[in-house]
XYZ file of C-alpha atoms in Angstrom:
332
model
C -27.716 20.760 -3.108
C -27.528 17.066 -4.197
C -25.640 16.429 -1.158
C -28.382 17.813 1.122
C -30.815 15.055 -0.233
C -28.072 12.409 0.224
C -29.201 12.069 4.208
C -32.933 11.626 3.534
C -32.174 9.019 0.573
C -29.608 6.879 2.727
C -32.663 6.692 5.347
C -35.258 5.820 2.869
C -32.958 3.315 1.150
C -31.905 1.715 4.272
C -35.394 1.762 5.482
C -36.869 -0.115 1.978
C -33.893 -2.615 1.871
C -34.822 -3.987 5.407
C -38.224 -4.524 4.383
C -36.823 -6.413 0.979
C -34.343 -8.539 3.191
C -37.272 -9.607 5.713
C -39.905 -10.336 3.431
C -38.307 -11.417 -0.135
C -34.872 -12.654 0.542
C -32.406 -12.209 3.523
C -29.459 -12.062 0.417
C -30.746 -8.073 0.406
C -28.625 -7.437 3.225
C -25.416 -7.731 1.565
C -26.417 -4.445 -0.302
C -26.299 -2.737 3.118
C -22.696 -2.350 2.968
C -22.463 -1.522 -0.984
C -25.036 1.086 -0.571
C -23.236 2.932 2.307
C -19.865 3.013 0.037
C -22.022 4.132 -3.209
C -23.868 7.003 -0.815
C -20.296 8.069 0.300
C -18.250 7.836 -2.853
C -20.315 11.001 -3.868
C -19.547 13.276 -1.152
C -17.022 14.286 1.591
C -16.089 12.009 4.519
C -18.413 13.981 7.035
C -21.560 13.178 4.670
C -20.532 9.914 3.793
C -20.465 8.832 7.797
C -23.684 10.757 7.893
C -25.249 8.956 5.442
C -24.120 5.440 6.754
C -25.161 6.281 9.872
C -28.730 6.891 8.597
C -28.698 4.034 6.236
C -27.890 1.537 9.232
C -30.147 3.693 11.533
C -33.402 3.453 9.131
C -32.735 -0.238 8.320
C -32.396 -1.551 11.998
C -35.106 0.772 12.531
C -37.467 -1.179 10.026
C -36.447 -4.586 11.038
C -37.431 -3.508 15.016
C -40.858 -2.393 13.108
C -41.164 -5.675 11.376
C -40.641 -7.550 14.706
C -42.528 -5.425 17.449
C -44.846 -3.707 15.136
C -45.576 0.131 15.100
C -47.389 0.537 18.642
C -45.183 -1.643 20.536
C -43.375 0.323 23.302
C -40.162 -1.666 22.761
C -39.654 -0.300 19.408
C -37.206 2.625 20.979
C -35.615 0.149 23.180
C -32.047 0.434 22.830
C -30.526 -2.564 23.384
C -31.183 -4.222 19.517
C -29.693 -0.754 18.032
C -26.500 -0.805 20.204
C -26.312 -4.499 19.665
C -26.714 -4.096 15.786
C -23.569 -1.204 16.017
C -21.390 -3.151 18.203
C -22.102 -6.548 16.015
C -21.217 -4.818 12.490
C -23.260 -1.478 12.193
C -19.901 0.797 12.751
C -18.530 -1.058 9.812
C -21.555 0.680 7.561
C -20.254 3.894 9.266
C -16.797 3.363 8.398
C -17.363 2.515 4.959
C -19.503 5.880 4.269
C -16.808 7.802 5.712
C -13.698 6.308 3.685
C -15.812 5.789 0.517
C -14.838 9.271 -0.764
C -10.834 8.285 -0.222
C -11.410 5.836 -3.247
C -12.400 8.318 -5.928
C -8.596 9.793 -5.572
C -6.987 6.932 -6.869
C -7.572 3.036 -6.489
C -3.926 2.564 -6.252
C -3.765 4.538 -3.227
C -2.870 2.784 0.142
C -6.087 4.407 1.432
C -8.113 3.313 -1.390
C -7.083 -0.309 -1.112
C -7.835 -0.527 2.538
C -11.206 0.863 2.212
C -11.795 -1.483 -0.722
C -10.454 -4.431 1.721
C -12.945 -3.148 4.482
C -15.791 -3.167 1.792
C -15.238 -6.726 0.586
C -14.967 -8.207 3.763
C -17.931 -6.455 5.389
C -19.995 -7.603 2.015
C -18.784 -11.089 2.315
C -19.563 -11.455 5.844
C -23.098 -9.981 5.361
C -23.673 -12.774 2.675
C -22.342 -15.135 4.647
C -24.690 -14.690 7.314
C -27.899 -14.124 5.058
C -26.834 -17.706 3.491
C -29.432 -20.399 5.022
C -27.670 -21.974 7.908
C -28.876 -25.871 8.676
C -28.798 -28.039 11.796
C -30.362 -31.312 12.368
C -32.296 -32.244 15.917
C -33.866 -35.775 16.302
C -35.174 -36.681 19.778
C -36.782 -40.001 21.436
C -38.406 -40.037 24.684
C -40.090 -42.929 26.556
C -41.728 -42.970 29.678
C -42.954 -45.776 32.129
C -44.231 -46.318 35.382
C -42.332 -49.557 35.277
C -38.255 -49.841 35.392
C -38.049 -51.389 32.295
C -34.936 -53.267 31.392
C -33.168 -54.640 28.124
C -35.416 -52.156 25.592
C -35.030 -52.057 22.090
C -36.900 -49.539 20.198
C -37.382 -49.390 16.352
C -37.810 -45.788 14.965
C -37.994 -44.553 11.385
C -34.925 -43.025 10.340
C -34.153 -39.681 8.720
C -33.694 -39.412 5.210
C -32.387 -37.100 2.597
C -33.928 -37.360 -0.441
C -35.085 -40.622 0.502
C -31.885 -42.032 1.468
C -30.915 -42.431 5.386
C -28.464 -39.853 6.908
C -26.422 -41.864 9.079
C -24.035 -39.022 9.782
C -26.676 -37.561 12.003
C -26.837 -40.809 14.503
C -23.202 -41.007 15.134
C -23.122 -37.260 17.299
C -25.054 -37.787 20.293
C -25.971 -34.766 22.333
C -24.876 -35.084 25.970
C -26.237 -33.408 29.015
C -24.818 -35.276 32.370
C -27.941 -35.873 34.508
C -30.413 -35.081 31.971
C -30.064 -37.263 28.836
C -29.507 -41.173 28.696
C -25.987 -42.027 27.749
C -26.030 -45.805 28.084
C -27.444 -46.855 24.809
C -26.180 -48.225 21.424
C -27.407 -47.419 18.145
C -27.452 -48.620 14.815
C -29.440 -48.644 11.421
C -31.220 -52.184 10.831
C -33.527 -53.773 8.248
C -36.551 -54.617 8.761
C -40.113 -55.486 6.778
C -40.563 -51.790 6.687
C -37.487 -50.939 5.374
C -33.986 -49.116 7.060
C -35.186 -48.324 10.467
C -33.043 -46.709 13.531
C -32.478 -49.103 16.443
C -31.809 -48.048 19.850
C -30.748 -50.810 22.537
C -31.160 -49.295 26.003
C -29.984 -51.324 29.427
C -32.751 -49.837 31.526
C -34.829 -47.063 32.081
C -33.583 -44.178 34.540
C -35.458 -43.049 37.715
C -36.805 -38.959 37.009
C -37.419 -38.481 40.716
C -40.988 -37.752 40.246
C -44.296 -39.631 40.739
C -45.468 -39.562 36.958
C -43.611 -41.100 35.566
C -41.052 -42.832 37.330
C -38.919 -43.776 34.609
C -37.713 -42.428 31.305
C -35.010 -42.292 28.204
C -33.975 -39.663 26.794
C -31.741 -39.644 23.787
C -31.030 -36.548 21.603
C -28.861 -36.706 18.155
C -27.837 -33.111 17.387
C -26.016 -31.757 14.072
C -25.074 -28.477 13.232
C -23.787 -27.153 10.002
C -25.715 -29.675 8.413
C -26.299 -30.368 4.308
C -28.725 -27.515 3.328
C -31.092 -29.949 2.566
C -34.545 -31.392 4.719
C -34.345 -34.393 6.872
C -37.708 -36.170 6.842
C -38.585 -38.958 8.688
C -39.582 -42.577 6.401
C -41.316 -44.708 5.837
C -44.497 -42.749 5.842
C -47.963 -43.784 5.377
C -51.116 -42.456 5.273
C -49.859 -39.112 4.211
C -52.418 -36.067 4.282
C -50.958 -32.981 2.787
C -52.432 -29.978 4.661
C -50.574 -26.572 4.126
C -52.570 -24.846 6.637
C -51.682 -21.840 8.281
C -52.571 -21.988 12.436
C -51.146 -18.694 13.305
C -49.860 -15.639 12.063
C -48.548 -12.354 13.310
C -48.314 -9.418 11.308
C -47.347 -6.466 13.236
C -45.986 -4.475 10.201
C -46.219 -5.059 6.761
C -43.828 -7.846 6.429
C -45.202 -11.490 8.458
C -43.025 -11.559 11.752
C -44.100 -15.080 12.334
C -46.271 -17.395 10.824
C -47.137 -21.282 11.595
C -48.152 -23.896 8.997
C -49.250 -27.497 9.391
C -47.600 -29.087 6.555
C -49.048 -32.767 6.789
C -50.088 -35.548 8.729
C -48.731 -39.121 8.335
C -47.871 -42.227 10.261
C -44.599 -43.970 11.224
C -44.158 -47.714 11.822
C -42.073 -48.098 15.757
C -41.578 -51.109 17.753
C -40.683 -50.916 21.344
C -39.596 -54.328 22.865
C -38.629 -54.925 26.475
C -38.051 -57.729 29.166
C -41.394 -57.035 30.792
C -44.542 -56.022 28.905
C -45.557 -52.486 30.230
C -47.223 -49.401 28.606
C -44.589 -46.488 27.805
C -45.273 -43.195 26.464
C -42.973 -42.897 23.041
C -42.535 -39.140 22.046
C -40.348 -38.415 18.755
C -39.273 -35.120 17.288
C -37.355 -34.573 13.933
C -36.811 -31.359 13.211
C -34.313 -29.665 10.692
C -33.388 -26.087 11.630
C -32.935 -23.475 9.168
C -31.864 -19.640 9.900
C -30.453 -16.685 7.955
C -29.478 -13.457 9.314
C -31.385 -10.515 8.356
C -29.485 -8.024 10.292
C -26.253 -8.009 12.494
C -28.353 -8.981 15.444
C -31.632 -10.439 13.814
C -32.290 -13.639 12.289
C -35.157 -14.808 10.200
C -35.914 -18.785 10.621
C -38.163 -21.607 9.545
C -37.425 -24.814 11.198
C -39.308 -27.786 9.698
C -40.614 -30.031 12.476
C -41.825 -33.596 12.589
C -43.462 -34.791 15.975
C -45.565 -37.120 17.521
C -46.474 -38.691 21.098
C -48.360 -41.909 21.881
C -48.993 -44.813 24.131
C -48.404 -48.039 23.460
C -47.738 -51.699 24.993
C -43.965 -52.987 24.615
C -43.993 -56.324 22.677
C -42.995 -57.784 19.334
C -45.638 -56.130 17.125
C -45.503 -52.938 15.372
C -47.746 -49.946 16.158
C -48.171 -46.656 13.713
C -47.320 -43.530 15.297
C -49.385 -40.400 14.077
C -47.270 -37.497 13.586
C -47.581 -34.027 12.348
C -45.231 -31.770 10.181
C -44.981 -28.296 10.446
C -43.111 -25.180 9.585
C -42.582 -21.866 11.641
C -41.101 -18.763 10.270
C -40.179 -16.251 12.625
C -38.167 -13.124 12.520
C -36.319 -12.629 16.123
C -33.230 -10.485 17.792
C -30.659 -11.884 19.708
C -31.665 -9.561 22.769
C -35.681 -11.094 22.615
């Protein structure tokens, strides 16, 4: 009689576990293979297989509700379910079916193989559920003039107040789209340590407005698990204001928060004085998987855009930092 209720328990537990992983902490994802083993251990391989399937189905269906909402026709779109099954869901069914073998003796080869699969699946879920960080720094200069011998002084990304120079050794390259002919170094100025970019000339864009530009990106994957923030800041105004929120289910599927506004000193020097538009973006990417094909991301972004005259004077760029939380699948 107890076995009859196991499939229902598996479905309910999988459903609830998804909301815990998406709404509280992604590490609840680690419990998915452990619960599949626990439900299968006290039954036959057939019941264990069924419970593993229902546990996975309930979990994946709940993640889809969190992202799409109850009323969306995409809720029953098969791609997320098939993708999640291929990416790792089949392992949950396998653990549920093999779990009864362990009851016959831990020293048996089949039991050892089952435990190895359980440990491997749990470790993989734990690894993907942990935060993964990446750093991104982009500077864009637009001008109607073909400027030469340009020097740009920009705030440097810092971790715990110290410049993170490793980021600026990793230049992102995309031939034909990004500026490759430039040099960079960290220099000391009256405002402290700054990033200095030396660009021989701007490049033609092929469009009337603007005619010339420089576009440089630094990008690091597998970065330290800390925020990178631009310094030195002045005129900091803390806001923590929610500008948009999407509540398709009981858990927020997306939320946009303005953290603060502030000013940063910048300077652009060129052979010929001209009006330029300077855009600056500094971003810390953060993501955690909550299912085999769905992740929860919450990047921290500092961004600003300013029109200024080139010269030897410092100007202060108005910036805004935001955090955007989002749950999204690889098929979206």
